[in-house]
Amino acid sequence: MSSTIESVLHENRHFPPSAEFAAKARVSGMEAYHALCRQAAEDYEGFWAGLARERLSWKRPFTQVLDESNAPFYSWFADGELNVSYNCLDRHLPELANKLAIIFESDNGTVTRVTYAELHRKVCQLANGLKSLGITKGDRVLVYMPMSIEAVVAMQACARIGAIHSVVFGGFSAKSVNERIIDAKARLVITANSGVRGGKIVALKDTVDEALAMGGCESVERVVVFKRVLHEDGPWTLGRDIWWHDLVAKQPEVCEPTWVLADDPLFILYTSGSTGKPKGVQHSSAGYLLGAVNSMLWTFDYKPDDVFWCTADVGWITGHTYVAYGPLAVGATQVIFEGVPTYPDAGRFWKMIEEHRVTTFYTAPTAIRSLIKLGGELPKQYNLSSLRLLGSVGEPINPEAWIWYHEVVGGGRCPIVDTWWQTETGGHMITPLPGAVATKPGSCTFPLPGIMADVVDEAGEPVELGKGGILVIKRPFPSQVRTLWGDPERFKKSYFPEEFNGKYYLAGDSANRDAEGYFWIMGRIDDVLNVSGHRLGTMEIESALVANPQVAEAAVVGRPDAIKGESVVAFVVLKGARPSGAEAKALVAELRDWVAKEIGAIAKPDDIRFGDNLPKTRSGKIMRRLLRAIAKGESITQDTSTLENPAILTQLQEAN
Ligand code: PRX
């Protein structure tokens, strides 16, 4: 990662917004951007309160703004009452009832369109259905759905009745579903009989059945199943399972929203941290939604005639904020896509942009890199002239990919917003305002107005420009994580450590600011990997490996990867003898499948090496920097004098 940054930091090309783009932008020119930042600096609470009043619809207006009395459990707009689903649907109906809310394209290309009025009806009916099953405010509902209109309906229906959703990405395993049900004590699961991705059926309901059979899920009373695909279904548990279409069939088309307090949880989303157990990031209702709306307006410069398309799955934070909530909260028309970018071929994205006249396209560098590899010329076969703005998210974008995105996809005319943020921040934090900031390939540029980001040293002191350091946010902001579900201590320790007086929000990334103050993200400083824009904890994968009866010990590190950003490399010590040849090959395949079953296919190690033991210091600490060097195939030039067992290095360097 740091070598990429070295090269990236020599990147000095500037791409200012065109005069035409800037003239129409909501925030036009740097002076306007600086004015917003000044406003926030001079009257921090007034700035946020003004936005919250102007951009959200409240049932009961708030009188309090930021409450820091129980830091770091900050509270925003505490006595205000609202409903997120009302803000995403009802408030648009007087003017936008017949506007398209969602253009859904399925894996095989079938297109379904719903207007705001239709979406409102669907959400109300499901919300009433959930109520009829006894689900009320504060109950947890686990959502395990394919990308679909119904995935959004499920999330919005929970929001409508004040239930807290916990969406689990459809690629995660039964074990992961089981753990998340137990941690959140979910009362209900919403799933589909199957999903379809790249022509393949993904049997979601079967996975839910398996998860529930693993035990510990007594909290789950009902499983609501959307019939996505017509095929022979697996077993049906009478009294527990209920078809979605049966549940909503006789429900009224109107459902009065349940008004909630600003800080009442909207959802929990599990993400990887530096221990084996995923963290249940808990977001608020009002502050989170404000972050979503602000970034739709600021970062994406939302215009009423836009067709917005964020390619992320609703199982990730990007799909929460920029599929399920943000676009609807501003009354946008958005595209939702069920499939994968390479099916039936690597022109799928470009074909869809042409057909749906997409104006704003938001995807991940890993997708861009794989599409360059599979068909760098393909975009030229499509009419992409509807595009006016491009976005990137999830990992640093290398300048080559940036330039290709800009030239070949954006025709040289679309600004690129490289958006740095995290599950925990709820919405964008550091990103260009496209009508103001001159972008540089590989830099996420400047913080949004009101976001007090800085780069500091280990003592929490600001570092000079050009010197790398730790990325922190110095003031609480409305869309920030409120706590970790059921684990407030871990929340404090993870994000507000003592080293920074417990005051700064520690993002877990390192960053550098160049001579002009532009931010460049350098990567994680904890044991978290970023594989294809997805967060994976090394400890999580290690725990999964060690859970295999044949494995005694495992250490996992990241290796730079041209397409995925990082790939997973595992060093494994077995309880039995170290295998070689065909036996080792078979065991590698077995352990890869094991990890897929324990966590999900995205966590499968790309490379597994067996050793008699692992390189450790005399005090027993695994020397990961040596493992990282071995994973990269580098010769070891580092100091190994503290190593207990130097001979092991040669063994691990050899392929099995
Ligand atoms: O390391 C940063 C990287 O992704 C991490 C957050 O991962 P997650 O919570 O899964 O959210 C991903 C989608 C927001 C960050 O700590 N990251 C995210 N966006 C960028 C990035 N790194 C560099 N540039 C970005 N634009």
XYZ file of C-alpha atoms and ligand atoms in Angstrom:
682
model
C 0.000 0.000 0.000
C 2.692 2.493 0.958
C 4.582 1.993 -2.312
C 1.385 2.820 -4.174
C 1.077 5.935 -2.084
C 4.654 6.917 -2.823
C 3.945 6.799 -6.526
C 0.561 8.376 -6.096
C 2.013 11.264 -4.144
C 4.014 12.264 -7.181
C 0.707 12.582 -8.985
C 0.368 16.266 -9.631
C -2.211 16.502 -12.353
C -5.149 18.736 -11.467
C -8.596 18.314 -12.949
C -10.667 21.400 -12.174
C -14.422 21.195 -12.813
C -15.416 22.535 -16.218
C -16.949 26.004 -16.232
C -20.172 24.432 -17.438
C -20.319 21.921 -14.562
C -19.365 24.520 -11.965
C -21.970 26.992 -13.231
C -24.792 24.552 -12.528
C -23.370 23.020 -9.335
C -24.997 23.423 -5.927
C -21.639 24.439 -4.488
C -19.803 26.293 -7.205
C -16.161 27.233 -6.839
C -13.725 27.026 -3.937
C -14.906 30.271 -2.401
C -18.369 28.765 -1.880
C -16.808 25.632 -0.364
C -14.624 27.670 1.976
C -17.610 29.777 2.993
C -19.458 26.632 4.118
C -16.387 25.440 6.031
C -16.064 28.847 7.711
C -19.703 28.780 8.691
C -19.178 25.368 10.335
C -16.015 26.514 12.114
C -17.602 29.698 13.464
C -20.831 28.173 14.720
C -20.531 24.398 14.667
C -23.868 23.552 16.242
C -25.687 26.303 14.369
C -24.314 24.975 11.086
C -25.564 21.434 11.687
C -28.844 22.543 13.231
C -29.554 24.706 10.174
C -28.973 21.792 7.824
C -31.029 19.406 9.948
C -33.978 21.848 9.937
C -33.729 22.620 6.256
C -33.060 19.123 4.896
C -35.051 16.784 7.141
C -38.777 16.771 7.892
C -39.490 16.598 11.603
C -42.649 15.528 13.396
C -41.453 17.354 16.474
C -38.672 19.918 16.008
C -35.545 19.479 18.104
C -34.438 22.067 20.637
C -31.099 20.429 21.511
C -28.284 20.090 18.982
C -25.070 18.370 20.087
C -24.912 16.820 23.535
C -21.384 15.917 24.606
C -22.148 15.248 28.261
C -21.803 11.481 27.887
C -18.832 11.516 25.507
C -17.953 9.611 23.399
C -21.613 8.578 23.248
C -22.580 11.766 21.479
C -26.137 12.677 20.852
C -27.548 14.915 18.105
C -30.953 16.630 17.929
C -31.955 14.445 20.900
C -35.486 15.656 21.577
C -36.528 15.856 17.917
C -38.894 13.269 16.476
C -39.086 12.048 12.915
C -39.388 8.959 10.776
C -36.792 8.005 8.193
C -39.232 6.267 5.856
C -41.508 9.320 5.983
C -38.514 11.410 4.943
C -37.715 9.035 2.073
C -41.260 8.572 0.763
C -44.252 10.441 2.158
C -42.775 13.889 2.011
C -42.217 13.535 -1.746
C -45.710 12.329 -2.572
C -47.412 15.703 -3.052
C -45.078 16.473 -5.963
C -43.309 13.282 -6.944
C -45.944 10.541 -6.604
C -45.558 9.553 -10.253
C -41.817 10.057 -10.468
C -39.791 6.878 -10.882
C -38.108 5.941 -7.633
C -36.424 2.712 -8.730
C -35.487 1.220 -12.071
C -34.613 -2.349 -11.197
C -32.666 -4.480 -13.638
C -32.492 -8.157 -12.824
C -29.574 -10.432 -13.552
C -31.147 -11.600 -16.809
C -31.997 -8.069 -17.931
C -35.694 -7.819 -17.043
C -36.505 -4.256 -16.004
C -39.101 -3.337 -13.369
C -39.944 0.270 -12.554
C -41.678 1.654 -9.470
C -42.829 5.186 -8.804
C -42.681 6.911 -5.437
C -46.404 6.240 -4.928
C -45.956 2.543 -5.694
C -42.907 2.224 -3.487
C -44.744 3.970 -0.670
C -47.575 1.460 -1.032
C -45.237 -1.520 -0.988
C -43.407 -0.233 2.078
C -46.657 0.497 3.920
C -48.051 -2.948 3.167
C -44.947 -4.734 4.374
C -44.756 -2.465 7.431
C -48.346 -3.412 8.258
C -47.469 -7.048 7.641
C -44.544 -6.856 10.061
C -46.788 -5.217 12.632
C -49.308 -8.027 12.195
C -46.519 -10.434 13.174
C -45.987 -8.461 16.350
C -42.862 -6.563 15.320
C -42.662 -3.204 17.051
C -40.291 -0.316 17.652
C -36.827 -1.390 18.735
C -37.177 -5.019 17.594
C -34.328 -6.321 15.441
C -35.031 -7.697 12.006
C -32.337 -9.509 10.059
C -32.509 -8.884 6.310
C -30.780 -11.377 4.000
C -31.915 -10.453 0.529
C -30.682 -10.319 -3.052
C -30.386 -6.879 -4.669
C -34.007 -6.102 -5.459
C -36.734 -3.545 -4.987
C -37.892 -5.722 -2.089
C -34.559 -5.424 -0.271
C -35.142 -1.671 -0.133
C -38.799 -2.187 0.769
C -37.746 -4.447 3.664
C -35.328 -1.844 5.044
C -37.777 1.011 4.606
C -40.597 -1.005 6.190
C -38.453 -1.596 9.279
C -37.636 2.109 9.412
C -41.328 2.916 9.079
C -42.254 1.039 12.253
C -39.089 1.882 14.167
C -37.725 -1.678 13.963
C -33.931 -1.935 13.710
C -32.686 -3.774 10.648
C -29.491 -5.724 10.452
C -28.776 -6.426 6.796
C -26.394 -9.274 6.066
C -24.733 -9.413 2.651
C -26.159 -12.316 0.626
C -22.645 -13.694 0.085
C -22.098 -14.307 3.772
C -22.338 -17.842 5.127
C -24.946 -19.525 7.335
C -22.496 -19.254 10.223
C -22.255 -15.472 9.752
C -26.043 -15.189 9.600
C -26.281 -17.307 12.755
C -23.787 -15.148 14.670
C -25.522 -11.926 13.650
C -28.945 -13.261 14.654
C -27.592 -14.238 18.063
C -25.713 -10.994 18.676
C -28.693 -8.796 17.807
C -31.333 -11.211 19.168
C -33.334 -10.774 15.970
C -37.042 -11.536 16.235
C -37.610 -11.893 12.534
C -35.695 -12.703 9.365
C -36.619 -11.357 5.940
C -35.124 -13.288 3.042
C -35.890 -14.527 -0.465
C -36.142 -18.097 -1.639
C -33.192 -17.333 -3.937
C -31.238 -14.640 -5.676
C -29.565 -14.756 -9.073
C -26.057 -13.511 -9.770
C -24.210 -14.044 -13.009
C -26.734 -16.670 -14.099
C -26.288 -18.673 -10.918
C -28.968 -19.241 -8.308
C -28.039 -18.295 -4.745
C -30.200 -20.245 -2.305
C -30.698 -17.648 0.414
C -33.594 -19.301 2.265
C -31.649 -22.565 2.529
C -28.797 -20.633 4.129
C -31.209 -19.044 6.603
C -32.592 -22.504 7.453
C -29.068 -23.722 8.024
C -28.238 -20.694 10.169
C -31.311 -21.217 12.339
C -30.562 -24.920 12.706
C -27.112 -24.121 14.100
C -28.744 -23.208 17.362
C -28.856 -20.174 19.593
C -31.513 -18.521 17.436
C -34.492 -18.960 19.766
C -35.196 -15.237 19.430
C -36.359 -15.727 15.820
C -40.119 -16.166 15.648
C -40.839 -15.808 11.945
C -39.077 -15.964 8.583
C -40.629 -13.891 5.802
C -39.710 -15.245 2.369
C -39.935 -13.250 -0.843
C -40.498 -15.473 -3.864
C -37.802 -14.156 -6.149
C -37.319 -17.150 -8.386
C -39.802 -19.782 -9.465
C -38.243 -23.075 -8.577
C -38.691 -25.985 -6.297
C -38.199 -24.706 -2.787
C -36.504 -26.421 0.095
C -38.258 -27.411 3.330
C -40.868 -25.103 4.796
C -41.229 -24.759 8.547
C -44.913 -24.422 9.301
C -45.764 -21.731 11.810
C -42.380 -20.062 11.301
C -42.021 -19.435 7.564
C -44.394 -17.137 5.756
C -44.409 -16.025 2.128
C -43.985 -12.282 1.645
C -46.860 -12.202 -0.877
C -49.191 -13.882 1.623
C -48.128 -11.520 4.380
C -48.805 -8.342 2.408
C -51.834 -9.569 0.417
C -54.553 -8.146 2.602
C -52.632 -5.362 4.287
C -53.857 -1.762 4.056
C -51.906 0.414 1.610
C -51.324 3.093 4.196
C -49.281 2.762 7.374
C -48.892 5.650 9.758
C -45.163 6.017 10.452
C -43.933 5.307 13.961
C -42.275 8.514 15.121
C -38.911 7.934 16.734
C -36.410 10.070 18.582
C -33.487 11.400 16.546
C -30.998 9.053 18.164
C -33.173 5.942 18.159
C -31.269 3.301 16.194
C -32.154 2.985 12.511
C -29.961 -0.030 11.919
C -27.074 -2.201 12.976
C -24.529 -3.193 10.356
C -21.800 -5.660 11.223
C -18.308 -4.892 9.997
C -14.868 -6.336 10.576
C -12.551 -5.010 13.209
C -9.229 -6.037 14.633
C -10.574 -8.891 16.754
C -12.229 -12.092 15.612
C -15.761 -10.895 16.296
C -17.451 -8.477 13.860
C -18.655 -5.187 15.319
C -22.316 -4.222 15.261
C -22.108 -0.625 14.138
C -25.221 1.148 15.415
C -26.505 4.170 13.508
C -28.992 6.796 14.553
C -32.098 7.870 12.665
C -31.755 11.639 12.186
C -27.991 12.167 12.180
C -27.453 9.274 9.789
C -30.137 10.488 7.416
C -28.723 14.007 7.484
C -25.354 12.617 6.402
C -27.032 10.750 3.554
C -28.941 13.808 2.336
C -25.988 16.188 2.652
C -23.750 13.948 0.611
C -26.406 13.392 -2.071
C -26.563 17.169 -2.448
C -22.912 18.070 -1.904
C -20.906 15.159 -3.257
C -23.305 13.977 -5.941
C -24.611 17.487 -6.636
C -28.044 15.887 -6.963
C -30.373 17.372 -9.593
C -34.065 16.406 -9.915
C -33.619 14.977 -13.408
C -30.642 12.805 -12.430
C -30.651 9.059 -12.840
C -28.461 7.897 -9.982
C -26.761 4.515 -9.888
C -24.717 3.177 -7.006
C -23.593 -0.369 -7.770
C -23.034 -1.438 -4.150
C -25.028 -4.246 -2.561
C -27.405 -3.258 0.245
C -25.423 -5.644 2.447
C -22.683 -3.004 2.752
C -22.820 0.517 4.151
C -22.535 1.982 0.644
C -25.723 0.165 -0.301
C -27.445 1.394 2.847
C -26.628 5.044 2.384
C -26.553 5.346 -1.411
C -29.226 2.790 -2.394
C -31.711 2.288 0.442
C -31.762 5.783 1.976
C -29.867 8.669 0.340
C -31.378 8.631 -3.170
C -34.907 8.228 -1.789
C -34.426 10.917 0.842
C -33.782 13.488 -1.908
C -36.494 12.158 -4.242
C -34.102 10.792 -6.875
C -34.663 8.204 -9.570
C -32.163 5.413 -9.090
C -31.082 2.224 -10.800
C -30.773 -0.959 -8.749
C -28.973 -3.915 -10.269
C -29.225 -7.517 -9.181
C -26.294 -8.992 -11.076
C -22.550 -8.707 -11.503
C -20.546 -6.342 -13.753
C -19.128 -9.142 -15.885
C -22.323 -10.982 -16.798
C -23.175 -11.704 -19.538
C -20.016 -9.755 -20.426
C -17.821 -6.925 -19.209
C -19.981 -4.383 -21.063
C -22.940 -4.823 -18.676
C -22.412 -1.597 -16.705
C -21.943 0.466 -19.863
C -24.964 -1.065 -21.531
C -27.081 -0.260 -18.477
C -25.775 3.305 -18.306
C -26.771 3.758 -21.960
C -30.190 2.147 -21.595
C -31.248 3.881 -18.409
C -29.588 7.208 -19.289
C -27.644 7.185 -16.005
C -26.234 10.590 -15.046
C -24.393 9.742 -11.812
C -22.472 6.497 -11.529
C -20.870 5.337 -8.286
C -18.727 2.199 -8.074
C -15.551 0.718 -6.565
C -11.977 0.833 -7.928
C -11.831 -2.962 -7.877
C -14.731 -3.130 -10.358
C -13.070 -0.489 -12.535
C -9.771 -2.376 -12.547
C -11.365 -5.695 -13.427
C -13.384 -4.078 -16.231
C -10.249 -2.453 -17.652
C -8.639 -5.865 -17.702
C -11.581 -7.619 -19.293
C -12.493 -5.000 -21.860
C -10.784 -1.626 -21.643
C -12.256 -0.575 -24.999
C -15.797 -1.810 -24.330
C -17.230 1.480 -22.992
C -16.574 3.034 -26.410
C -19.225 0.775 -27.923
C -21.922 2.415 -25.822
C -23.434 5.852 -25.674
C -22.382 7.137 -22.264
C -23.202 10.778 -22.985
C -25.867 10.892 -20.250
C -23.146 10.680 -17.579
C -22.243 13.907 -15.823
C -20.581 12.701 -12.612
C -18.584 9.620 -11.569
C -17.837 8.346 -8.075
C -15.390 5.944 -6.489
C -15.594 4.291 -3.073
C -14.175 1.637 -0.799
C -10.417 1.767 -1.344
C -7.758 4.016 -2.787
C -8.060 4.365 -6.548
C -4.782 4.093 -8.427
C -4.105 6.923 -10.908
C -4.171 4.584 -13.951
C -7.679 3.400 -13.093
C -8.720 6.981 -12.290
C -7.524 8.276 -15.658
C -9.243 5.441 -17.536
C -12.479 6.077 -15.619
C -12.202 9.774 -16.419
C -11.310 9.445 -20.091
C -12.974 6.271 -21.321
C -16.098 6.188 -19.145
C -16.531 9.880 -18.392
C -15.441 11.132 -21.817
C -13.098 13.563 -20.084
C -16.042 15.758 -19.045
C -17.285 14.172 -15.796
C -15.718 15.087 -12.465
C -14.737 12.076 -10.345
C -15.623 12.143 -6.673
C -13.278 9.821 -4.782
C -15.226 9.431 -1.551
C -13.451 8.413 1.640
C -15.690 7.210 4.429
C -16.509 4.100 6.465
C -19.308 1.961 7.825
C -18.920 3.929 11.043
C -19.187 7.391 9.487
C -22.508 6.555 7.811
C -21.833 8.865 4.871
C -19.060 10.632 2.959
C -16.384 12.403 4.968
C -13.516 13.396 2.697
C -14.440 13.881 -0.946
C -14.330 16.545 -3.620
C -17.334 18.810 -4.103
C -17.479 18.304 -7.857
C -18.324 21.898 -8.777
C -15.618 23.347 -6.570
C -12.545 21.204 -6.024
C -9.889 20.510 -8.651
C -9.357 16.766 -8.304
C -6.065 14.862 -8.360
C -6.090 11.177 -9.365
C -5.805 9.088 -6.195
C -6.659 11.794 -3.681
C -10.004 12.086 -1.910
C -9.117 15.814 -1.662
C -10.850 17.727 1.192
C -13.318 17.091 4.020
C -16.967 17.940 3.499
C -18.044 21.168 5.213
C -18.365 20.572 8.949
C -16.099 17.507 8.980
C -13.048 18.318 11.089
C -10.631 15.752 9.646
C -6.932 15.959 10.377
C -3.737 13.924 10.241
C -1.956 13.591 13.592
C 0.978 11.748 15.119
C 0.843 9.072 17.814
C 0.530 11.743 20.477
C -2.467 13.283 18.756
C -0.527 16.342 17.553
C -1.073 17.577 13.994
C 1.729 16.618 11.601
C 3.221 18.921 9.003
C 1.884 18.767 5.489
C 3.666 16.055 3.542
C 4.315 13.907 6.606
C 2.055 10.901 6.946
C 0.138 10.151 10.116
C -3.078 8.924 11.638
C -6.406 10.071 10.264
C -8.746 11.451 12.926
C -11.967 13.444 13.095
C -11.664 16.048 15.804
C -15.293 16.920 16.425
C -18.376 14.697 16.645
C -20.530 14.796 13.498
C -24.201 13.867 13.103
C -23.873 10.713 10.964
C -21.298 9.051 13.166
C -21.700 5.593 14.731
C -23.475 5.925 18.097
C -22.164 2.754 19.724
C -21.403 -0.889 19.000
C -24.475 -3.009 19.566
C -24.263 -4.486 23.045
C -20.616 -3.521 23.499
C -20.130 0.116 24.562
C -16.674 -0.633 25.986
C -15.416 -1.905 22.661
C -16.893 1.195 21.024
C -14.830 3.437 23.283
C -11.679 1.398 22.889
C -11.949 1.077 19.110
C -12.749 4.651 18.182
C -11.881 6.957 21.071
C -8.720 5.479 22.581
C -7.028 7.016 25.577
C -3.945 8.008 23.543
C -6.011 10.784 22.015
C -7.582 11.778 25.342
C -10.633 9.852 24.233
C -11.597 12.895 22.186
C -10.740 12.267 18.571
C -12.571 9.747 16.437
C -9.912 7.350 15.225
C -10.756 6.142 11.736
C -8.237 3.289 11.653
C -6.595 4.649 8.483
C -3.329 6.435 7.935
C -3.216 9.422 5.627
C -0.973 12.061 4.196
C -1.722 15.640 3.251
C 0.279 17.064 0.365
C 1.666 20.583 0.100
C -1.734 21.877 -1.027
C -3.528 20.208 1.857
C -5.101 17.413 -0.229
C -5.782 14.205 1.718
C -4.318 10.918 0.435
C -5.497 7.786 2.229
C -2.672 5.327 2.787
C -4.569 2.329 4.176
C -5.522 0.709 7.439
C -3.333 0.924 10.504
C -5.081 -1.966 12.233
C -5.374 -5.641 11.347
C -8.054 -5.020 8.805
C -7.643 -5.908 5.128
C -9.398 -4.265 2.226
C -10.181 -6.930 -0.352
C -12.095 -5.665 -3.384
C -13.291 -2.727 -1.325
C -14.583 -5.016 1.424
C -13.346 -4.987 4.962
C -12.030 -8.228 6.381
C -10.395 -8.685 9.753
C -7.254 -10.817 9.719
C -8.230 -12.169 13.156
C -11.657 -13.089 11.852
C -10.122 -15.245 9.105
C -7.576 -16.663 11.554
C -10.366 -17.686 13.958
C -12.200 -19.320 11.074
C -9.101 -21.319 10.099
C -8.317 -22.354 13.654
C -11.881 -23.607 14.050
C -10.976 -26.352 11.564
C -10.063 -29.497 13.522
C -6.873 -30.005 11.507
C -5.473 -26.515 12.168
C -3.329 -25.699 15.189
C -2.437 -22.098 14.414
C -2.930 -19.554 11.630
C -1.726 -16.080 10.720
C -3.327 -14.025 7.974
C -1.816 -11.049 6.156
C -2.666 -8.964 3.098
C -0.745 -8.957 -0.163
C -1.067 -6.131 -2.717
C -3.210 -7.273 -5.640
C -3.559 -5.528 -8.983
C -7.321 -6.052 -9.210
C -8.576 -6.588 -5.674
C -6.357 -4.026 -3.968
C -5.366 -6.619 -1.411
C -5.615 -10.393 -1.336
C -5.656 -12.766 1.632
C -2.607 -14.912 2.391
C -2.765 -17.440 5.236
C 0.125 -19.185 6.994
C -1.106 -22.342 8.656
C 0.382 -24.747 11.180
C -1.414 -28.076 11.252
C -1.925 -30.372 14.209
C -0.573 -33.245 12.118
C 2.451 -33.410 9.839
C 3.127 -30.664 7.277
C 1.721 -31.883 3.955
C 3.349 -31.498 0.548
C 2.500 -32.102 -3.096
C -0.995 -33.316 -3.952
C -1.897 -33.693 -0.300
C -1.072 -30.045 0.396
C -3.040 -28.963 -2.669
C -6.109 -30.864 -1.523
C -5.869 -29.395 1.953
C -5.515 -25.868 0.562
C -8.750 -26.367 -1.378
C -10.435 -27.797 1.702
C -9.387 -24.901 3.933
C -10.451 -22.314 1.346
C -13.916 -23.870 1.272
C -13.883 -24.021 5.042
C -13.319 -20.258 5.291
C -16.092 -19.685 2.739
C -18.418 -21.712 4.942
C -17.332 -19.986 8.128
C -17.451 -16.401 6.835
C -18.276 -16.162 3.140
C -16.597 -16.581 -0.234
C -15.067 -13.078 -0.126
C -12.834 -14.145 2.770
C -11.297 -17.174 1.015
C -7.498 -16.972 1.188
C -5.842 -16.691 -2.239
C -2.738 -18.376 -0.960
C -2.270 -20.807 1.935
C 1.215 -21.868 3.054
C 1.888 -24.627 5.565
C 4.722 -24.382 8.074
C 5.941 -26.369 11.073
C 5.417 -23.174 13.055
C 5.170 -19.401 12.573
C 7.889 -16.757 12.885
C 7.642 -15.530 16.464
C 9.596 -13.343 18.793
C 10.962 -14.909 21.945
C 7.957 -13.523 23.783
C 5.677 -15.438 21.420
C 4.444 -12.596 19.204
C 3.900 -13.473 15.545
C 6.066 -11.225 13.367
C 3.540 -10.190 10.789
C 5.818 -7.817 8.943
C 7.972 -10.798 8.019
C 4.912 -12.721 6.903
C 3.839 -9.764 4.775
C 7.245 -9.735 3.090
C 7.083 -13.480 2.471
C 3.546 -13.150 1.085
C 4.800 -10.545 -1.389
C 7.662 -12.814 -2.404
C 10.228 -10.298 -1.168
C 13.537 -11.435 0.196
C 13.842 -10.766 3.918
C 16.117 -7.815 4.496
C 14.575 -6.893 7.819
C 16.065 -7.523 11.209
C 15.303 -11.077 12.304
C 17.531 -11.152 15.376
C 14.599 -11.170 17.782
C 13.177 -14.216 16.056
C 12.889 -17.403 18.069
C 13.044 -19.684 15.030
C 14.661 -17.992 11.980
C 14.778 -21.227 9.980
C 11.030 -21.151 9.586
C 11.299 -18.245 7.140
C 12.890 -20.388 4.442
C 10.239 -23.022 4.871
C 7.399 -20.530 4.503
C 9.020 -18.900 1.473
C 8.863 -22.172 -0.410
C 5.548 -23.000 -1.982
C 3.869 -26.074 -0.501
O -9.529 2.046 4.631
C -10.588 2.865 4.217
C -11.225 2.280 2.984
O -12.291 1.465 3.442
C -12.403 1.551 4.863
C -13.846 1.517 5.272
O -14.407 0.289 4.906
P -15.954 0.052 5.088
O -16.357 0.410 6.460
O -16.231 -1.324 4.628
O -16.652 1.080 4.122
C -16.390 1.008 2.754
C -17.288 1.986 2.026
C -17.274 3.356 2.553
C -11.722 2.835 5.219
O -11.306 2.835 6.548
N -11.765 3.305 2.079
C -13.057 3.607 1.866
N -13.170 4.555 0.914
C -11.924 4.881 0.521
C -11.022 4.086 1.265
N -9.685 4.193 1.121
C -9.237 5.088 0.230
N -10.028 5.870 -0.523
C -11.378 5.806 -0.422
N -12.147 6.571 -1.188
